[in-house]
Each structure stands twice: as structure tokens, then as C-alpha cells.
Coordinates of C-alpha atoms in Angstrom, one line a residue:
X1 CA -0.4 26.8 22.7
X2 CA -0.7 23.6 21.0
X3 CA 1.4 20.3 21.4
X4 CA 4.2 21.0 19.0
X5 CA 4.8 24.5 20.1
X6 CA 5.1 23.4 23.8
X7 CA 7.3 20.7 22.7
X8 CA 9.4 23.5 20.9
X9 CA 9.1 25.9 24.2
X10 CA 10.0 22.9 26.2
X11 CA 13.2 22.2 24.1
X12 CA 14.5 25.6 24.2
X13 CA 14.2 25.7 27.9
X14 CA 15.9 22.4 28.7
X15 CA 18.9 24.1 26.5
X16 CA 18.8 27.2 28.3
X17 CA 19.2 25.0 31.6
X18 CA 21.5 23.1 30.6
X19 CA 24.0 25.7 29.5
X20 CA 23.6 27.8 32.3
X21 CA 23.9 24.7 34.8
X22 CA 26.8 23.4 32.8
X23 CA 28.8 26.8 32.8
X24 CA 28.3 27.6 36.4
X25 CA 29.5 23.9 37.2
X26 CA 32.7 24.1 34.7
X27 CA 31.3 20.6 33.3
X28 CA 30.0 22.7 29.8
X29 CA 33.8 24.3 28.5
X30 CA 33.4 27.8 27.2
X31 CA 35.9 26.9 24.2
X32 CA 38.6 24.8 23.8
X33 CA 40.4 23.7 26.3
X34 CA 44.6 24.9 26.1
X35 CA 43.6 27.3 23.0
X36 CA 40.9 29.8 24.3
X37 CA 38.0 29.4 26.4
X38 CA 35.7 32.7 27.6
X39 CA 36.9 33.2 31.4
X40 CA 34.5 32.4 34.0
X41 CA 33.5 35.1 36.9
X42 CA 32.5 34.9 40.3
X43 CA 30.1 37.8 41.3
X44 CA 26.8 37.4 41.9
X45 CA 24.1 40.5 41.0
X46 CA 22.3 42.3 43.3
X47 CA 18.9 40.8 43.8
X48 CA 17.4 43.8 43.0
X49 CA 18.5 44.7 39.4
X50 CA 18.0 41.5 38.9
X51 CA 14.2 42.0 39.7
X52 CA 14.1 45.0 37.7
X53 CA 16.0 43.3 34.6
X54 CA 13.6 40.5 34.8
X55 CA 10.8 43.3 35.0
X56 CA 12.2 45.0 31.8
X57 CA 12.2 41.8 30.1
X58 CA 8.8 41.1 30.8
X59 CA 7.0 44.3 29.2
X60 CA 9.5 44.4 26.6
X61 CA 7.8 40.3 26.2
X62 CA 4.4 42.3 26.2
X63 CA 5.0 44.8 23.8
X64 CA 6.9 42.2 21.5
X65 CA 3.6 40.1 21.8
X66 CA 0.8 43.2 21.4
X67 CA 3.1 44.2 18.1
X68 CA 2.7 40.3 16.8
X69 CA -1.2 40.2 17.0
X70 CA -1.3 43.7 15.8
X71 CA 0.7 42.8 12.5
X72 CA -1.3 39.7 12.2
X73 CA -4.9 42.4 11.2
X74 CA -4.2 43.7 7.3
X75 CA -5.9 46.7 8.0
X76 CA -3.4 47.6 10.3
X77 CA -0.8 47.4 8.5
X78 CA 0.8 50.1 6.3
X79 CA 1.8 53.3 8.4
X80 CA 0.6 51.6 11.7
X81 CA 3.3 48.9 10.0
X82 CA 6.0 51.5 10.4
X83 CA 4.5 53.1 13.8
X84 CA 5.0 49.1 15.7
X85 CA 8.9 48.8 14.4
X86 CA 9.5 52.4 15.6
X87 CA 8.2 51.8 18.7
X88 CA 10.3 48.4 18.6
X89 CA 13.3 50.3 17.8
X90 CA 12.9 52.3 21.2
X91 CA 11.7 49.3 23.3
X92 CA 14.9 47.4 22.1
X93 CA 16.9 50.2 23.2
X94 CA 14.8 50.0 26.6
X95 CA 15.2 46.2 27.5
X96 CA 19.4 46.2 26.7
X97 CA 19.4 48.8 29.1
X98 CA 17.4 46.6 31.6
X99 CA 19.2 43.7 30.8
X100 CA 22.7 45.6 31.7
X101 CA 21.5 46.9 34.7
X102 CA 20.5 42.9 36.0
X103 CA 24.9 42.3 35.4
X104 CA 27.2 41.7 38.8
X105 CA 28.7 45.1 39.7
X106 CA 30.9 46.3 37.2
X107 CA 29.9 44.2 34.6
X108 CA 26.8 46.0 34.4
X109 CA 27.0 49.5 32.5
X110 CA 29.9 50.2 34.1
X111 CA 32.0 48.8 32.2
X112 CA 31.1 51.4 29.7
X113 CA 33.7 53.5 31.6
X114 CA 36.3 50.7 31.5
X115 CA 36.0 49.0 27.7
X116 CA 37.2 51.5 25.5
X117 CA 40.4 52.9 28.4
X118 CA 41.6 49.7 28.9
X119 CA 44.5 48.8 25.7
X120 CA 44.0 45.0 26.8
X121 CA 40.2 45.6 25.6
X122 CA 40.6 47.3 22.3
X123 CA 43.4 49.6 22.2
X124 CA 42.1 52.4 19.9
X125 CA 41.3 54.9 22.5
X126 CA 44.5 55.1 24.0
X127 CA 46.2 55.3 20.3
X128 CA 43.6 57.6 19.2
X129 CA 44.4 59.7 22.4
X130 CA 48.7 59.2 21.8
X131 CA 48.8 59.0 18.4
X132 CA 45.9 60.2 16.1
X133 CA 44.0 63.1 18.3
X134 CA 46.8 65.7 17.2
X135 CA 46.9 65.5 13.7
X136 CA 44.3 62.7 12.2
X137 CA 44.7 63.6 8.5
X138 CA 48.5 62.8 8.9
X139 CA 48.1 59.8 10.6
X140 CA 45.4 58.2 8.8
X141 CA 47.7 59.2 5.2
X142 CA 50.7 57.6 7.5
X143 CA 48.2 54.3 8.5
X144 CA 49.1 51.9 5.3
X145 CA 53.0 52.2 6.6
X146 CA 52.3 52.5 10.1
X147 CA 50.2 49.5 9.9
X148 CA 53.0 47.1 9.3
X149 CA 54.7 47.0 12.4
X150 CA 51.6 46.4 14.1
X151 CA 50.3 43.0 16.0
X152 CA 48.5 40.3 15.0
X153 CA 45.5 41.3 17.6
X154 CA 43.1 44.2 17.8
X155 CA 45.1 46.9 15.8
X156 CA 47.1 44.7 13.4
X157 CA 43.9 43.2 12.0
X158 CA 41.6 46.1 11.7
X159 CA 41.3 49.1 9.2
X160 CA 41.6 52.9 11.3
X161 CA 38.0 53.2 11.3
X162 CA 37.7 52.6 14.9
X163 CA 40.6 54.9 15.8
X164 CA 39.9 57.3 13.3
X165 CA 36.3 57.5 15.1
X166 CA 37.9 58.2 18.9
X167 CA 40.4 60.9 17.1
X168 CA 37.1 62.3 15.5
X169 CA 35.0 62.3 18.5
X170 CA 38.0 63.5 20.9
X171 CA 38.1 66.4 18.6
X172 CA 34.2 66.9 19.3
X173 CA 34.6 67.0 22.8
X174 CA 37.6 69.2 22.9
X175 CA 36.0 72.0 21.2
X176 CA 32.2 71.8 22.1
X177 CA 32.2 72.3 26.2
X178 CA 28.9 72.4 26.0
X179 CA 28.3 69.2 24.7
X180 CA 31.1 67.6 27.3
X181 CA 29.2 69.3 29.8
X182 CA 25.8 67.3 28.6
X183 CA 27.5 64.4 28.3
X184 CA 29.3 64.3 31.8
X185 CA 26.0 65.6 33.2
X186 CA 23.5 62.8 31.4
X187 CA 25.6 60.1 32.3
X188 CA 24.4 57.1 34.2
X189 CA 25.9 56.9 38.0
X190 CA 27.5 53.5 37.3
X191 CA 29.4 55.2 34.4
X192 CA 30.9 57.8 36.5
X193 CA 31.5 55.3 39.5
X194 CA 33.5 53.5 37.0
X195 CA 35.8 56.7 35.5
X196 CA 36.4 57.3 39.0
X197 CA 37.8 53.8 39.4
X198 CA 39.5 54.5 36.2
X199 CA 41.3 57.3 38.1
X200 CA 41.7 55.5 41.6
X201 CA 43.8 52.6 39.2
X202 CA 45.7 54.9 37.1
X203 CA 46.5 57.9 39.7
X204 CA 45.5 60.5 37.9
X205 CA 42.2 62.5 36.4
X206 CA 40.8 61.5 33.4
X207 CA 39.9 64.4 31.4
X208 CA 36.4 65.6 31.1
X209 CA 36.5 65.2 27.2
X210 CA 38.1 61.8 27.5
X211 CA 35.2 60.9 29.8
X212 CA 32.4 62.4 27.7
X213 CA 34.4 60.9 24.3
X214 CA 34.3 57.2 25.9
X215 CA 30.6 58.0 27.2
X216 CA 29.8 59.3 23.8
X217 CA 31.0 56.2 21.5
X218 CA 29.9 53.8 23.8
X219 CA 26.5 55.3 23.6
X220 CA 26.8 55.7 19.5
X221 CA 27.7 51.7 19.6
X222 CA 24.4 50.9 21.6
X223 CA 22.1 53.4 19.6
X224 CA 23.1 51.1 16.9
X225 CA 23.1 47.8 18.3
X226 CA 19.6 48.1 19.3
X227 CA 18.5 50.6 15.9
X228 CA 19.9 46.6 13.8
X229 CA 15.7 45.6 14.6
X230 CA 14.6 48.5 11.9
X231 CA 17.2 47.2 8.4
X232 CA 16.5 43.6 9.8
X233 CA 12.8 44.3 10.1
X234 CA 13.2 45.5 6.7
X235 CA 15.2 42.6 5.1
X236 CA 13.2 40.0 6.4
X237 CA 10.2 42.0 5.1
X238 CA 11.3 41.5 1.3
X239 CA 10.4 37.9 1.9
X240 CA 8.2 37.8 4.7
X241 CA 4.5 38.7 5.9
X242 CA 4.6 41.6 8.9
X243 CA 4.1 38.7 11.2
X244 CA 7.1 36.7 10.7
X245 CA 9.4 39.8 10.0
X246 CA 8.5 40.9 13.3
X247 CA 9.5 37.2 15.3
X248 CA 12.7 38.3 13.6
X249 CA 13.6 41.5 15.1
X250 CA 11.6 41.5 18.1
X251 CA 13.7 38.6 18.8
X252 CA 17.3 40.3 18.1
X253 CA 17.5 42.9 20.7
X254 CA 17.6 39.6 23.8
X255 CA 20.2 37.9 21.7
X256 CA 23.3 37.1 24.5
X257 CA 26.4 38.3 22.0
X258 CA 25.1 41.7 21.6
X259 CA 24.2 42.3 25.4
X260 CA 27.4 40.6 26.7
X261 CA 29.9 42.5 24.3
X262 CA 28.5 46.1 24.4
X263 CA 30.6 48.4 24.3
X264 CA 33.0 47.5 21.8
X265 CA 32.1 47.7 18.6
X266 CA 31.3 44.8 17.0
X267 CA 28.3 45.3 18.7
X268 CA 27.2 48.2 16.3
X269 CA 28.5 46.0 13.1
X270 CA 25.3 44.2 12.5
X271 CA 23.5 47.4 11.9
X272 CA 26.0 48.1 9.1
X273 CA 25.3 43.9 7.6
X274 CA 21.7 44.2 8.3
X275 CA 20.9 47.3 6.4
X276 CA 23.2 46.8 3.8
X277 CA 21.9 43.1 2.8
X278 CA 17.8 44.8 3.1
X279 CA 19.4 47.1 0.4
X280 CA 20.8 44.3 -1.7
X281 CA 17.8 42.3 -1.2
X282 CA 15.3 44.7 -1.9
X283 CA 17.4 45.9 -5.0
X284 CA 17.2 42.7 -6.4
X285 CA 13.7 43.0 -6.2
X286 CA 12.5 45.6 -7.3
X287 CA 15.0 45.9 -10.3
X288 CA 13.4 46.0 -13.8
X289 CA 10.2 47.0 -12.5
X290 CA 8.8 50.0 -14.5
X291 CA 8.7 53.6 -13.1
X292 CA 10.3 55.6 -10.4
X293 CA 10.7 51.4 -9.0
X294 CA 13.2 50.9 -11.5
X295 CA 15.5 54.1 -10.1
X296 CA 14.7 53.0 -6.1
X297 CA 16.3 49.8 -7.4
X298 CA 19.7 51.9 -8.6
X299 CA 19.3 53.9 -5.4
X300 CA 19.4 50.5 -2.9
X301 CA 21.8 49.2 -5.0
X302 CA 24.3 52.0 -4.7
X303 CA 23.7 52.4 -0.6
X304 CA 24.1 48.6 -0.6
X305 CA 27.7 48.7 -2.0
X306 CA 28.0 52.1 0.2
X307 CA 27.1 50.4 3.3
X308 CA 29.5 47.9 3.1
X309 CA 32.6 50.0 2.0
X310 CA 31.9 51.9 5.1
X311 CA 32.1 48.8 7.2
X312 CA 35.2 47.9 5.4
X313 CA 36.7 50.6 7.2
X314 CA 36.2 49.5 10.2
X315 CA 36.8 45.3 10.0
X316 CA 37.4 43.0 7.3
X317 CA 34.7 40.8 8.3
X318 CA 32.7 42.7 6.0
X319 CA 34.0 40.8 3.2
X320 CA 31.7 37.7 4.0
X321 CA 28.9 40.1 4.2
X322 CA 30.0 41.0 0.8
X323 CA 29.6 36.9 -0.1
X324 CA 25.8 37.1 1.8
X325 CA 24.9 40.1 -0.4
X326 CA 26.0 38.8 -4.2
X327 CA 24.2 35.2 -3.1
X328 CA 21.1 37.2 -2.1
X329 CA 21.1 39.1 -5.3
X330 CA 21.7 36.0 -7.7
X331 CA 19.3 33.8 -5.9
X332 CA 16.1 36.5 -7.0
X333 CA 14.4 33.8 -8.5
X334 CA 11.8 36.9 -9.8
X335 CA 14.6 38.4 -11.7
X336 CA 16.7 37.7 -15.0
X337 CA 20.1 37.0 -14.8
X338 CA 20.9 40.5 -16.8
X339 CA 18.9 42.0 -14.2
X340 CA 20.8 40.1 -11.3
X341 CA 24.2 41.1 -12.6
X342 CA 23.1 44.6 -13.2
X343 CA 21.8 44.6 -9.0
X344 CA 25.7 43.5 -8.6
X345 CA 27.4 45.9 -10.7
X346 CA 25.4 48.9 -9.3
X347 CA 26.3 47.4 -5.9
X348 CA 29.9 47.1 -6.5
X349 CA 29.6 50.9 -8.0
X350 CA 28.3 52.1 -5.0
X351 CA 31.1 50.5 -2.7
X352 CA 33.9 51.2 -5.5
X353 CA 32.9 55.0 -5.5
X354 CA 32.4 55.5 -1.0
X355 CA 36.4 53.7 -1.1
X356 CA 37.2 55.6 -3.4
X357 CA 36.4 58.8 -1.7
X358 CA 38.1 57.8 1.1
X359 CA 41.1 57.2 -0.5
X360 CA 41.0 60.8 -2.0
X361 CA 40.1 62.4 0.9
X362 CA 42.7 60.8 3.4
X363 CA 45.2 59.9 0.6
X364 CA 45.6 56.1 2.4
X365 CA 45.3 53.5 0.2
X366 CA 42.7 51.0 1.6
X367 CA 43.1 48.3 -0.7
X368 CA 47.2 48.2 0.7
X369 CA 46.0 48.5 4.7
X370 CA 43.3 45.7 4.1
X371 CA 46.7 43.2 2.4
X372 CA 48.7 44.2 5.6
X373 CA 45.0 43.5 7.9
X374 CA 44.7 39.9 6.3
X375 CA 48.9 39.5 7.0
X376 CA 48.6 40.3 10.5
X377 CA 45.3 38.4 11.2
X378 CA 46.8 34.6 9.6
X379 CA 49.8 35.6 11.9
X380 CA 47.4 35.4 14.8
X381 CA 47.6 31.5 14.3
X382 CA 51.3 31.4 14.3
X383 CA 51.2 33.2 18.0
X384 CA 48.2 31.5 19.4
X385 CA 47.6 27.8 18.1
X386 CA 44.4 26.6 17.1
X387 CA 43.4 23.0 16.7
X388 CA 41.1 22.7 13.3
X389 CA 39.2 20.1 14.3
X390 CA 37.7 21.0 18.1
X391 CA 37.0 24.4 16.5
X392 CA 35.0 22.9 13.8
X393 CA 32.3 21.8 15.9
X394 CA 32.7 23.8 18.6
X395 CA 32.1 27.0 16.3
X396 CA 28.1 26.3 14.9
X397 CA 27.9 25.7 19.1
X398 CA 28.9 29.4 20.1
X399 CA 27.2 30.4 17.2
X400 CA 23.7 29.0 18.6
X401 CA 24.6 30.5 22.0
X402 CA 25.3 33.9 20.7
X403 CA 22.1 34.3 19.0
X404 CA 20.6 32.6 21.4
X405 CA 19.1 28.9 22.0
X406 CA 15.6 29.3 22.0
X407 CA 15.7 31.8 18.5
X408 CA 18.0 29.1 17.5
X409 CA 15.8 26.3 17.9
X410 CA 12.9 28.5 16.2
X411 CA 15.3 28.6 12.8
X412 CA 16.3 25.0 12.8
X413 CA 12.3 24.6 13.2
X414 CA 11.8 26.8 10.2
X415 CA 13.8 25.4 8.2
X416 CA 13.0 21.6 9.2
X417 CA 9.0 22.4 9.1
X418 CA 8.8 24.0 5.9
X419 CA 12.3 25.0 4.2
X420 CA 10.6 26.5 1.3
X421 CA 9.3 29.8 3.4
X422 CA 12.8 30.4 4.8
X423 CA 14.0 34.1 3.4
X424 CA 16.8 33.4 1.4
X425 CA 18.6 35.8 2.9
X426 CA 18.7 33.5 5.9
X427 CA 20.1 30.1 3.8
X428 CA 22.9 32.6 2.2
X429 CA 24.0 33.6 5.8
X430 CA 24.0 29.9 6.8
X431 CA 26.2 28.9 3.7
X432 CA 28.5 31.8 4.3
X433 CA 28.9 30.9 7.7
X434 CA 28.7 27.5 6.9
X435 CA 31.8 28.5 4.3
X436 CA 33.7 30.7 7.1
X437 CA 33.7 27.7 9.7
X438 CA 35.3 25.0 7.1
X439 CA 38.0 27.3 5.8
X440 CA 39.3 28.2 9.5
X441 CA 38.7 31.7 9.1
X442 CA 37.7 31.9 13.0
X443 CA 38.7 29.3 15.2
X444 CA 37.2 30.9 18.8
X445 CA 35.6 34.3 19.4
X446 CA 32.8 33.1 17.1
X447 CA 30.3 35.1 19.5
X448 CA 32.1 38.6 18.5
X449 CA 33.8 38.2 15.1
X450 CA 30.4 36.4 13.7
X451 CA 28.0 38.9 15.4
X452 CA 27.6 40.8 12.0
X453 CA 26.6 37.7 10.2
X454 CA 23.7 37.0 13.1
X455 CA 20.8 38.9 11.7
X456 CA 19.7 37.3 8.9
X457 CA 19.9 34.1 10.4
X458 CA 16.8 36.0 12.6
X459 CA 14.6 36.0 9.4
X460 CA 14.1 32.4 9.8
X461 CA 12.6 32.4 12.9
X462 CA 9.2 33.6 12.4
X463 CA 8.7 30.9 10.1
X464 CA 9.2 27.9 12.7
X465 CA 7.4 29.9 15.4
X466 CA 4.4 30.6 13.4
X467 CA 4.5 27.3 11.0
X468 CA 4.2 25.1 14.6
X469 CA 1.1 27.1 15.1
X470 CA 2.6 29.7 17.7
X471 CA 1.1 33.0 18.8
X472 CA 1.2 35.7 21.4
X473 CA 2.4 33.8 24.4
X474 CA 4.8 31.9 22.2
X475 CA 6.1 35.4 21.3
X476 CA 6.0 36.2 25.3
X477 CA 7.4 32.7 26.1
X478 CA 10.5 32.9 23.6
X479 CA 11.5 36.5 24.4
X480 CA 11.8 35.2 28.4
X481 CA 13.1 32.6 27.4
X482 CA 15.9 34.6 25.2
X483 CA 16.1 37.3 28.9
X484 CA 16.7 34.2 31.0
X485 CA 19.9 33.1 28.6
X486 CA 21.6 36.8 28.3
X487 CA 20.8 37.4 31.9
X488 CA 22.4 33.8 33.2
X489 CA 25.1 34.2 30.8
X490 CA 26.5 37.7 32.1
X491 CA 26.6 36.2 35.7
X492 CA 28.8 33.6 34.5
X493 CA 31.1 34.4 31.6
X494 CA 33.4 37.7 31.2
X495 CA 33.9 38.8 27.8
X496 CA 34.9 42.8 27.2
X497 CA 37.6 43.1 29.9
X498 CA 41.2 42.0 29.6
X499 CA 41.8 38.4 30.4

């Protein structure tokens, strides 16, 4: 490593110590003080996982490393290209599991068993389970006027996607035994341990399809979660040399926000922003090139627009992805504006046409849920006050911490080293965030409402690792680095259980 990069290295890890040292003594706040901070916990994790975790990290560190020099050879690129992010898809999988494992007892994957039951949590289970198992087609044609005596919280603010899902997969379990059966039978002993708890609270049995239906989500969410390294791979690709599109999603699987908030669902969210702004951007691209390039363009557009009008059932926060998308399209510098506006009208085609399908086939109108979602969510305010100001600057804070420091300080050395390399995709993110935070759109819970807007913030990375001159053991150093944050963090902070 030369100077610069240890300087970098060296910078990340005083950050890392400092937050962790400043948490733990209650001198750092985790918010704003009388409007929301994150609560602190006291456990302490078995010594053991914690080795393990640490272990998991480590080879997950190698591979990320091997995959980096590997990408660095032209002649291995190509399908050996594809073989490397495969294998990174299933190694990110690998090291969230080894990072949950390294928690305190039963915030470890336990909790898996207690995220979706609990109404303080989410809520959609349980509604799903009273309300929506019995007859969904009724209640999801009901949902635009049952939505308006809702809360401001969870439910009030969301679309039914989420509870549309539980109804869905309830249904699954209820009729397949054979897949309950799997399910019960495949799951991890800390999962069961904590449906037995479950039971021991609540004083009676949870059924087996309820068990294998909150087993079975949970484990959709993290399939997900850690499947976001393939579309950001690919959108930081568009821009990027193997090399540097690789610091990017190697790098997203150790990110603290995703580790510390799985299962709920935001955590899958980013899979759904990702993918559908490496369709917008490639789009872009490749329209008005001749050939069968010209109809891939169409094609990207149209599962682009798609994407997004399937993640507009399930949180409004897709709308800023929406923002990220059109900038990304209209900043091709390659392109014409014709072409641009064309990329944007296919896109909008293909998101017009998935809600309208929806509508048809469940006869709610979305546009009518989404006016009562953005009703209930500035009501939020009225209940629960938030100060403009503190959450100005405390919000581009969390946001650092949620993706973590050290991938942080590798962006803000990309784009102070040599702004020009920075994906675009990355500086439309950062003005959309930028955007969200002025405007008071989120004043706290920045690390879970924002998560979606995280990965192309990623694609800026590679660029201030490998523009300071980094390599392998950089790589090595920053994922460590990144397993030391995520594994401090869920010691200290609690974050998916009812405050």
C-alpha cells in the first residue's frame, strides 16, 4: 500500500473507533435528542460467534480480494466476468449470515422469528393473518377506503404490498404441507428457539404455517438483500471498468443498515432501486444504437418503469428512485435529447402499464391509496415533532453510518480525487438525497427509509479506492474494516424490535 491509501485506511478506521467508542459511552447520540434516537442495548455476544463472524468476514475479505485482481486481467473477463459476480452473489449471502450469527442472543437470527409477529415491528403479519388471509382480492379492492382510517406509522404510510405478500404466502403455506414441512424442518435452531419464545409470551401455539410463512418471507427478504451486488454490479458496470464495479458490490453486502434491519423489508428494497436504475442506465445507453441494440434498449426501458411500479406497491419511497432514474437518463451525455426523452417515455410506459395491471386485476385504485399514503405520512409530523434544523445535519451523518464509514470515505475520496470518473448514477443519488434531506422529507430513520437510495452511492467507491493507488489488501483492509462497523454496531444499537 502506498502513503495515500494508508492515510485513507487510517482515516476510515479512526471513524470506525470513534463511533463505536462514542455509542457504547452515550457521548456519540444516536439521533436527536427528545425527537428519536435508535435505543441502546446491553448484551454482550458470545465470544464464540463472535470468532466465527469475524472468521466469515475474513474469507468473504479473501474472496472479495481474489475477485479484484482477477477482474483487473482482460482476458479474464467476459464469462469468467459473470462466473466472479455469481460467486459474489453467494458469498454475500454467506457473510450476512456470519455476520448475524456474531449479534447478542436474540438479536442474532433470531429475531427472524420475532420481526414480522411483533405489530410494534411492522404490523402486516398480524393484519395479513386478521384481516387479509381470508379473502385477499376483497380486501386489497376494499384497501383505498380502508386505508383512511389508518395511522400515520407503518400501515398508514405504505401501499398493501407488504400485506398483500404475508396474505399470499399464508395461503402458500396453508395449502402446500409439504413445503411447511421443509420449511419448519430447514430452519435454523435460533429461529425455532425464538417461535418458541413467541409462544412462551403469547400462551399459545403458533401455527406451523404461520411459522414456516414468517420463516419464508424473512428468508425471501435476505435472498434479496444480499442478490442487490448482481443489478449494482451491473449499474455500476455501464460506467465502470470490472475493477471498480466490483469495489462497489463487493463492498455492499458488509454495509451496517442492511445487516442491522433484516428482516423487515426495506432490507429487500434496494434490490428493486438497484436493478431498476441498471435498467434505466443501460437503456439510456444503448438507445439509438443499430440492430437487435436498439430493441434491448426498449426492453430495459420498459423493465425499468416495471421495476419501479412494482416497488411502488410496496413504499412510496420509490418515487425518489423515480427522480435518480429520469436524472440518470437525461444526463447520457452519448445520447441526443430525442433519444433521452424517448429512454423516459418507454420507461414511464413500462411502469404506466405494470400499475395498470394491478389496478385491473385487484380493482384498487393505486393512484387514490398512494394520495391517502402521502396524507398519513406528513401526519406523522403532527404526532411526533421534528426539529428541521438538528435533522439537517444529523441526516448525511446516519447516512454515512448506514452505508458504512470506511465505503464512505472511499466515495468522498472518489469524488474529491477525480470527480470526473464518478458513475453518474452515483452524483444523481447524491442530488436526490441531497434533495430529500433539504425538503424534510425524512427527519430520523434515515438508515431504513434511505436504504433504497444506498447503492448507487456504492458505484463511487471503486474509483477513490483504486484512484489512491489501492489493491488487493486495500480491498481485504476496507471489507474488515466495513465487518468491524456492522459487527460493533449490532452489539450496541437495537433497531427491528419495538421500542
Amino acid at each position: 500500500m502506498n502513503r495515500k491509501t494508508l492515510i485513507a485506511l487510517g482515516v476510515s478506521a479512526l471513524l470506525v473507533a470513534v463511533l463505536l467508542a462514542g455509542i457504547d459511552s452515550g457521548d456519540l447520540p444516536t439521533g436527536v435528542s427528545g425527537e428519536w434516537q435508535w435505543p441502546k442495548i446491553n448484551a454482550s455476544p458470545s465470544l464464540l460467534w463472535l470468532l466465527v463472524a469475524a472468521v466469515g468476514v475474513a474469507a468473504y475479505g479473501g474472496y472479495a480480494a481474489l475477485g479484484f485482481r482477477a477482474l483487473g486481467v482482460p482476458s479474464r473477463r467476459g464469462w469468467r466476468e459473470i462466473g466472479w459476480v455469481a460467486g459474489l452473489t453467494a458469498s454475500a449471502a454467506a457473510v450476512q449470515v456470519f455476520l448475524a450469527v456474531g449479534a447478542p442472543d436474540e438479536y442474532d437470527l433470531t429475531r427472524w422469528a420475532y420481526v414480522h409477529y411483533f405489530r410494534g415491528s411492522t404490523g402486516y403479519y398480524e393484519i395479513a393473518r386478521e384481516q387479509a388471509a381470508a379473502d385477499p382480492w376483497k380486501f386489497l379492492a376494499d384497501y383505498p377506503t380502508w386505508i383512511q382510517s389508518q395511522d400515520p406509522f407503518h400501515i398508514g404510510t405504505h401501499p398493501p404490498g407488504i400485506i398483500a405478500t404475508h396474505a399470499a404466502l399464508l395461503s402458500l403455506t396453508e395449502r402446500s404441507r409439504g413445503l411447511t414441512d421443509f420449511l419448519n424442518a430447514a430452519m435454523p435452531p435460533s429461529i425455532v428457539s425464538g417461535f418458541r419464545q413467541l409462544e412462551v409470551m403469547n400462551h399459545r401455539t403458533l401455527p406451523r404455517a404461520d411459522r414456516a410463512e414468517i420463516y419464508l418471507v424473512s428468508l425471501l427478504t435476505f435472498v434479496l438483500c444480499a442478490g442487490t451486488v448482481a443489478p449494482l454490479y451491473l449499474m455500476a458496470r455501464e460506467a465502470l471498468p470490472p475493477q471498480l464495479a466490483w469495489c462497489a458490490a463487493a463492498l455492499w453486502p458488509l454495509a451496517p443498515a442492511l445487516n442491522l434491519f433484516q428482516p423487515l423489508a426495506d432490507a429487500a428494497y434496494p434490490f428493486l432501486s438497484a436493478a431498476a436504475l441498471a435498467s434505466g442506465a443501460w437503456a439510456a445507453r444503448l438507445n439509438g444504437t443499430p440492430g437487435s441494440a436498439g430493441w434491448i434498449a426498449i426492453a430495459l426501458g420498459l423493465l425499468s418503469g416495471a421495476t419501479m411500479g412494482f416497488g411502488m406497491m410496496y413504499t412510496l419511497a420509490f418515487l425518489p428512485v423515480g427522480l435518480m432514474v429520469a436524472l440518470v437518463v437525461l444526463t447520457t451525455r452519448s445520447n441526443l435529447w430525442l433519444r433521452r426523452f424517448k429512454t423516459l417515455a418507454w420507461i414511464g410506459a413500462g411502469f404506466l402499464t405494470f400499475v395498470g395491471l394491478v389496478w385491473l386485476a385487484t380493482a384498487a385504485d393505486p393512484f387514490e391509496i398512494w394520495r391517502w399514503n402521502l396524507r398519513h405520512h406528513a401526519r406523522f409530523y403532527e404526532v411526533y415533532h421534528r426539529s428541521y434544523w438538528p435533522w439537517l445535519f444529523v441526516n448525511p451523518i446516519e447516512t454515512a453510518v448506514a452505508m458504512g464509514l470506511p465505503a464512505a470515505v472511499w466515495c468522498v475520496t472518489g469524488a474529491a480525487a477525480d470527480h470526473r470518473y464518478v458513475p453518474r448514477t452515483a452524483w444523481c443519488a447524491l442530488a436526490v438525497v441531497a434533495l430529500a434531506n433539504l425538503t424534510g422529507r425524512n427527519m430520523g430513520e434515515v438508515a431504513r427509509l434511505w436504504m433504497l437510495f444506498l447503492p448507487p452511492l456504492f458505484t463511487a467507491a471503486g474509483v477513490g479506492l483504486t484512484r489512491l493507488g489501492g489493491g488487493t489488501r486495500t480491498v481485504f483492509a476496507t471489507v474488515a474494516l466495513m465487518g468491524i462497523q456492522t459487527l460493533g454496531l449490532q452489539t450496541l444499537v437495537q433497531l427491528v424490535y419495538p421500542v
